[in-house]
Amino acid sequence: MLNKKVEEAINKQIVAELYSAYLYFAMAAYFEAENLNGMGQWMKAQAFEEMYHAMKFYDYVNERGGRVVFLGIDKPPEKWDSPLATFTAAYDHEVKVTGMINDLVDIARSENDKATESFLNWYVDEQVEEESNADEIVNKLKLMAGAPGGLFMLDEKLGQRTYVWPGVGTEGE
Ligand code: OFO
């Protein structure tokens, strides 16, 4: 049976993961409106990955005999000043999510919930990748300093990102 305090904290994290999806869909819409469809594709793939993060928590709560409750999701921003500003906001968001996952680990530890602590290790590792992916793009954008040729090449490259939904109840990205 899942400890109530842990259950509540995970339910809040489900909303945070769904907000991440919402934010990245909003960023995709912004890029597509700017004709940067590759960056839009990258953001859509990221948004689907965030939905998987949420559903992985969903499955875990159910598996432990807890109760998933869906709370409200905030409205994300609609536009950003540039691709650099957008990916910087994505990076900052991931740093914030890393903090949330670390807080969850602390709650699991304080409640002596070893199963949840072990489950959360997947997210701890995932956040290293999440921060690094956004950071790499931020650095590339800084290096090209707005040069249109570089921007279009990067857009092309980022458009190659795909995301295969691992399925609910299965292990995956
Ligand atoms: Fe779910 O990792 Fe990004 O937010």
PDB file of C-alpha atoms and ligand atoms in Angstrom:
ATOM      1  CA  MET A   1       0.000   0.000   0.000  1.00  0.00           C
ATOM      2  CA  LEU A   2       1.337   3.398  -0.951  1.00  0.00           C
ATOM      3  CA  ASN A   3       2.011   5.823   1.881  1.00  0.00           C
ATOM      4  CA  LYS A   4      -0.471   8.770   1.706  1.00  0.00           C
ATOM      5  CA  LYS A   5       2.176  11.488   1.825  1.00  0.00           C
ATOM      6  CA  VAL A   6       4.104   9.806  -0.992  1.00  0.00           C
ATOM      7  CA  GLU A   7       0.894   9.267  -2.988  1.00  0.00           C
ATOM      8  CA  GLU A   8       0.017  12.956  -2.715  1.00  0.00           C
ATOM      9  CA  ALA A   9       3.517  14.022  -3.757  1.00  0.00           C
ATOM     10  CA  ILE A  10       3.442  11.696  -6.794  1.00  0.00           C
ATOM     11  CA  ASN A  11       0.015  13.003  -7.813  1.00  0.00           C
ATOM     12  CA  LYS A  12       1.505  16.508  -7.796  1.00  0.00           C
ATOM     13  CA  GLN A  13       4.427  15.276  -9.879  1.00  0.00           C
ATOM     14  CA  ILE A  14       2.024  13.750 -12.428  1.00  0.00           C
ATOM     15  CA  VAL A  15       0.647  17.271 -12.930  1.00  0.00           C
ATOM     16  CA  ALA A  16       4.187  18.667 -13.209  1.00  0.00           C
ATOM     17  CA  GLU A  17       5.009  16.108 -15.932  1.00  0.00           C
ATOM     18  CA  LEU A  18       1.776  16.909 -17.780  1.00  0.00           C
ATOM     19  CA  TYR A  19       2.567  20.615 -17.484  1.00  0.00           C
ATOM     20  CA  SER A  20       5.960  19.839 -19.049  1.00  0.00           C
ATOM     21  CA  ALA A  21       4.126  18.209 -21.975  1.00  0.00           C
ATOM     22  CA  TYR A  22       1.852  21.240 -22.229  1.00  0.00           C
ATOM     23  CA  LEU A  23       4.822  23.614 -22.147  1.00  0.00           C
ATOM     24  CA  TYR A  24       6.653  21.696 -24.878  1.00  0.00           C
ATOM     25  CA  PHE A  25       3.532  21.524 -27.055  1.00  0.00           C
ATOM     26  CA  ALA A  26       3.263  25.328 -26.634  1.00  0.00           C
ATOM     27  CA  MET A  27       6.917  25.663 -27.673  1.00  0.00           C
ATOM     28  CA  ALA A  28       6.245  23.387 -30.687  1.00  0.00           C
ATOM     29  CA  ALA A  29       3.323  25.608 -31.710  1.00  0.00           C
ATOM     30  CA  TYR A  30       5.522  28.710 -31.399  1.00  0.00           C
ATOM     31  CA  PHE A  31       8.268  27.168 -33.556  1.00  0.00           C
ATOM     32  CA  GLU A  32       5.826  25.986 -36.189  1.00  0.00           C
ATOM     33  CA  ALA A  33       4.295  29.472 -36.348  1.00  0.00           C
ATOM     34  CA  GLU A  34       7.833  30.749 -36.983  1.00  0.00           C
ATOM     35  CA  ASN A  35       8.365  28.152 -39.762  1.00  0.00           C
ATOM     36  CA  LEU A  36      10.950  26.323 -37.700  1.00  0.00           C
ATOM     37  CA  ASN A  37       9.241  22.996 -38.153  1.00  0.00           C
ATOM     38  CA  GLY A  38      12.258  20.882 -37.167  1.00  0.00           C
ATOM     39  CA  MET A  39      12.404  22.556 -33.765  1.00  0.00           C
ATOM     40  CA  GLY A  40       8.632  22.115 -33.573  1.00  0.00           C
ATOM     41  CA  GLN A  41       9.073  18.399 -34.228  1.00  0.00           C
ATOM     42  CA  TRP A  42      11.739  18.152 -31.515  1.00  0.00           C
ATOM     43  CA  MET A  43       9.392  19.819 -29.026  1.00  0.00           C
ATOM     44  CA  LYS A  44       6.468  17.568 -29.949  1.00  0.00           C
ATOM     45  CA  ALA A  45       8.645  14.488 -29.407  1.00  0.00           C
ATOM     46  CA  GLN A  46       9.692  15.938 -26.043  1.00  0.00           C
ATOM     47  CA  ALA A  47       6.057  16.584 -25.114  1.00  0.00           C
ATOM     48  CA  PHE A  48       5.137  12.945 -25.809  1.00  0.00           C
ATOM     49  CA  GLU A  49       8.088  11.848 -23.701  1.00  0.00           C
ATOM     50  CA  GLU A  50       6.735  13.974 -20.847  1.00  0.00           C
ATOM     51  CA  MET A  51       3.345  12.288 -21.147  1.00  0.00           C
ATOM     52  CA  TYR A  52       5.138   8.995 -20.767  1.00  0.00           C
ATOM     53  CA  HIS A  53       6.858  10.294 -17.620  1.00  0.00           C
ATOM     54  CA  ALA A  54       3.419  11.143 -16.233  1.00  0.00           C
ATOM     55  CA  MET A  55       1.953   7.763 -17.146  1.00  0.00           C
ATOM     56  CA  LYS A  56       4.886   5.885 -15.646  1.00  0.00           C
ATOM     57  CA  PHE A  57       4.012   7.541 -12.321  1.00  0.00           C
ATOM     58  CA  TYR A  58       0.320   6.750 -12.953  1.00  0.00           C
ATOM     59  CA  ASP A  59       1.088   3.054 -13.377  1.00  0.00           C
ATOM     60  CA  TYR A  60       3.285   3.036 -10.297  1.00  0.00           C
ATOM     61  CA  VAL A  61       0.613   4.574  -8.052  1.00  0.00           C
ATOM     62  CA  ASN A  62      -1.907   1.998  -9.262  1.00  0.00           C
ATOM     63  CA  GLU A  63       0.546  -0.858  -8.890  1.00  0.00           C
ATOM     64  CA  ARG A  64       1.119   0.121  -5.250  1.00  0.00           C
ATOM     65  CA  GLY A  65      -2.593   0.251  -4.501  1.00  0.00           C
ATOM     66  CA  GLY A  66      -2.743   4.055  -4.439  1.00  0.00           C
ATOM     67  CA  ARG A  67      -5.202   6.420  -6.096  1.00  0.00           C
ATOM     68  CA  VAL A  68      -4.297   8.723  -8.984  1.00  0.00           C
ATOM     69  CA  VAL A  69      -6.008  12.109  -8.797  1.00  0.00           C
ATOM     70  CA  PHE A  70      -5.706  14.595 -11.663  1.00  0.00           C
ATOM     71  CA  LEU A  71      -5.171  18.161 -10.514  1.00  0.00           C
ATOM     72  CA  GLY A  72      -5.327  21.336 -12.658  1.00  0.00           C
ATOM     73  CA  ILE A  73      -2.635  22.147 -15.212  1.00  0.00           C
ATOM     74  CA  ASP A  74      -1.472  25.781 -15.575  1.00  0.00           C
ATOM     75  CA  LYS A  75      -1.554  27.550 -18.927  1.00  0.00           C
ATOM     76  CA  PRO A  76       1.928  27.668 -20.482  1.00  0.00           C
ATOM     77  CA  PRO A  77       3.318  30.831 -22.152  1.00  0.00           C
ATOM     78  CA  GLU A  78       2.398  31.337 -25.827  1.00  0.00           C
ATOM     79  CA  LYS A  79       5.558  32.805 -27.246  1.00  0.00           C
ATOM     80  CA  TRP A  80       9.222  33.384 -26.680  1.00  0.00           C
ATOM     81  CA  ASP A  81      11.661  35.951 -28.095  1.00  0.00           C
ATOM     82  CA  SER A  82      13.862  33.596 -30.117  1.00  0.00           C
ATOM     83  CA  PRO A  83      14.900  29.937 -30.485  1.00  0.00           C
ATOM     84  CA  LEU A  84      17.663  30.616 -27.942  1.00  0.00           C
ATOM     85  CA  ALA A  85      15.172  32.067 -25.454  1.00  0.00           C
ATOM     86  CA  THR A  86      12.884  29.059 -26.005  1.00  0.00           C
ATOM     87  CA  PHE A  87      15.514  26.386 -25.470  1.00  0.00           C
ATOM     88  CA  THR A  88      16.925  28.328 -22.507  1.00  0.00           C
ATOM     89  CA  ALA A  89      13.435  28.299 -20.981  1.00  0.00           C
ATOM     90  CA  ALA A  90      13.245  24.536 -21.676  1.00  0.00           C
ATOM     91  CA  TYR A  91      16.613  24.011 -19.960  1.00  0.00           C
ATOM     92  CA  ASP A  92      15.578  26.131 -16.950  1.00  0.00           C
ATOM     93  CA  HIS A  93      12.344  24.157 -16.748  1.00  0.00           C
ATOM     94  CA  GLU A  94      14.242  20.856 -16.667  1.00  0.00           C
ATOM     95  CA  VAL A  95      16.490  22.137 -13.863  1.00  0.00           C
ATOM     96  CA  LYS A  96      13.317  22.949 -11.931  1.00  0.00           C
ATOM     97  CA  VAL A  97      11.895  19.464 -12.597  1.00  0.00           C
ATOM     98  CA  THR A  98      15.165  17.904 -11.387  1.00  0.00           C
ATOM     99  CA  GLY A  99      14.643  19.776  -8.115  1.00  0.00           C
ATOM    100  CA  MET A 100      11.094  18.392  -7.884  1.00  0.00           C
ATOM    101  CA  ILE A 101      12.306  14.815  -8.428  1.00  0.00           C
ATOM    102  CA  ASN A 102      14.986  15.316  -5.768  1.00  0.00           C
ATOM    103  CA  ASP A 103      12.318  16.595  -3.357  1.00  0.00           C
ATOM    104  CA  LEU A 104      10.253  13.482  -4.094  1.00  0.00           C
ATOM    105  CA  VAL A 105      13.239  11.287  -3.258  1.00  0.00           C
ATOM    106  CA  ASP A 106      13.567  13.164   0.048  1.00  0.00           C
ATOM    107  CA  ILE A 107       9.880  12.553   0.833  1.00  0.00           C
ATOM    108  CA  ALA A 108      10.188   8.820   0.001  1.00  0.00           C
ATOM    109  CA  ARG A 109      13.256   8.625   2.252  1.00  0.00           C
ATOM    110  CA  SER A 110      11.616  10.469   5.130  1.00  0.00           C
ATOM    111  CA  GLU A 111       8.664   8.064   4.889  1.00  0.00           C
ATOM    112  CA  ASN A 112      11.046   5.089   4.742  1.00  0.00           C
ATOM    113  CA  ASP A 113       9.441   4.045   1.405  1.00  0.00           C
ATOM    114  CA  LYS A 114      12.286   2.134  -0.185  1.00  0.00           C
ATOM    115  CA  ALA A 115      10.262   0.888  -3.167  1.00  0.00           C
ATOM    116  CA  THR A 116       9.406   4.451  -4.197  1.00  0.00           C
ATOM    117  CA  GLU A 117      12.975   5.567  -3.641  1.00  0.00           C
ATOM    118  CA  SER A 118      14.165   2.794  -5.947  1.00  0.00           C
ATOM    119  CA  PHE A 119      11.454   3.590  -8.528  1.00  0.00           C
ATOM    120  CA  LEU A 120      12.502   7.258  -8.503  1.00  0.00           C
ATOM    121  CA  ASN A 121      16.056   6.387  -9.535  1.00  0.00           C
ATOM    122  CA  TRP A 122      14.782   6.061 -13.110  1.00  0.00           C
ATOM    123  CA  TYR A 123      13.679   9.707 -12.989  1.00  0.00           C
ATOM    124  CA  VAL A 124      16.908  10.837 -11.329  1.00  0.00           C
ATOM    125  CA  ASP A 125      18.855   9.340 -14.250  1.00  0.00           C
ATOM    126  CA  GLU A 126      16.360  10.630 -16.797  1.00  0.00           C
ATOM    127  CA  GLN A 127      16.753  14.204 -15.539  1.00  0.00           C
ATOM    128  CA  VAL A 128      20.500  14.089 -16.262  1.00  0.00           C
ATOM    129  CA  GLU A 129      19.602  13.375 -19.889  1.00  0.00           C
ATOM    130  CA  GLU A 130      16.761  15.926 -19.967  1.00  0.00           C
ATOM    131  CA  GLU A 131      19.004  18.751 -18.779  1.00  0.00           C
ATOM    132  CA  SER A 132      21.870  17.743 -21.030  1.00  0.00           C
ATOM    133  CA  ASN A 133      19.691  17.523 -24.192  1.00  0.00           C
ATOM    134  CA  ALA A 134      18.353  21.061 -23.743  1.00  0.00           C
ATOM    135  CA  ASP A 135      21.732  22.424 -22.662  1.00  0.00           C
ATOM    136  CA  GLU A 136      23.434  21.057 -25.791  1.00  0.00           C
ATOM    137  CA  ILE A 137      20.960  22.883 -28.034  1.00  0.00           C
ATOM    138  CA  VAL A 138      21.281  26.113 -26.003  1.00  0.00           C
ATOM    139  CA  ASN A 139      25.059  25.979 -26.466  1.00  0.00           C
ATOM    140  CA  LYS A 140      24.771  25.361 -30.212  1.00  0.00           C
ATOM    141  CA  LEU A 141      22.383  28.295 -30.572  1.00  0.00           C
ATOM    142  CA  LYS A 142      24.763  30.520 -28.616  1.00  0.00           C
ATOM    143  CA  LEU A 143      27.683  29.459 -30.824  1.00  0.00           C
ATOM    144  CA  MET A 144      25.844  30.254 -34.044  1.00  0.00           C
ATOM    145  CA  ALA A 145      24.780  33.649 -32.613  1.00  0.00           C
ATOM    146  CA  GLY A 146      21.686  33.975 -34.803  1.00  0.00           C
ATOM    147  CA  ALA A 147      23.418  33.136 -38.119  1.00  0.00           C
ATOM    148  CA  PRO A 148      20.506  32.039 -40.378  1.00  0.00           C
ATOM    149  CA  GLY A 149      22.519  29.271 -42.155  1.00  0.00           C
ATOM    150  CA  GLY A 150      23.357  27.606 -38.854  1.00  0.00           C
ATOM    151  CA  LEU A 151      19.810  28.008 -37.592  1.00  0.00           C
ATOM    152  CA  PHE A 152      18.320  26.252 -40.614  1.00  0.00           C
ATOM    153  CA  MET A 153      20.853  23.427 -40.375  1.00  0.00           C
ATOM    154  CA  LEU A 154      20.073  22.945 -36.694  1.00  0.00           C
ATOM    155  CA  ASP A 155      16.348  23.075 -37.441  1.00  0.00           C
ATOM    156  CA  GLU A 156      16.819  20.313 -40.010  1.00  0.00           C
ATOM    157  CA  LYS A 157      18.788  18.183 -37.558  1.00  0.00           C
ATOM    158  CA  LEU A 158      16.342  18.627 -34.682  1.00  0.00           C
ATOM    159  CA  GLY A 159      13.503  17.669 -37.019  1.00  0.00           C
ATOM    160  CA  GLN A 160      14.919  14.155 -37.186  1.00  0.00           C
ATOM    161  CA  ARG A 161      13.939  13.476 -33.589  1.00  0.00           C
ATOM    162  CA  THR A 162      11.179  10.936 -33.187  1.00  0.00           C
ATOM    163  CA  TYR A 163       9.599   9.430 -30.122  1.00  0.00           C
ATOM    164  CA  VAL A 164       8.222   5.951 -29.955  1.00  0.00           C
ATOM    165  CA  TRP A 165       5.694   5.610 -27.166  1.00  0.00           C
ATOM    166  CA  PRO A 166       6.993   2.740 -25.025  1.00  0.00           C
ATOM    167  CA  GLY A 167       3.473   1.830 -23.958  1.00  0.00           C
ATOM    168  CA  VAL A 168       1.767   2.172 -20.635  1.00  0.00           C
ATOM    169  CA  GLY A 169       2.965  -0.287 -18.069  1.00  0.00           C
ATOM    170  CA  THR A 170       6.231  -1.001 -19.865  1.00  0.00           C
ATOM    171  CA  GLU A 171       9.746   0.210 -19.319  1.00  0.00           C
ATOM    172  CA  GLY A 172      11.111   2.743 -21.773  1.00  0.00           C
ATOM    173  CA  GLU A 173      12.633   6.167 -22.362  1.00  0.00           C
TER     174      GLU A 173
HETATM  175 FE1  OFO B   1       9.740  14.743 -17.256  1.00  0.00          FE
HETATM  176  O1  OFO B   1      11.391  15.356 -17.640  1.00  0.00           O
HETATM  177 FE2  OFO B   1      11.256  16.912 -18.567  1.00  0.00          FE
HETATM  178  O2  OFO B   1      10.143  17.822 -17.504  1.00  0.00           O
END
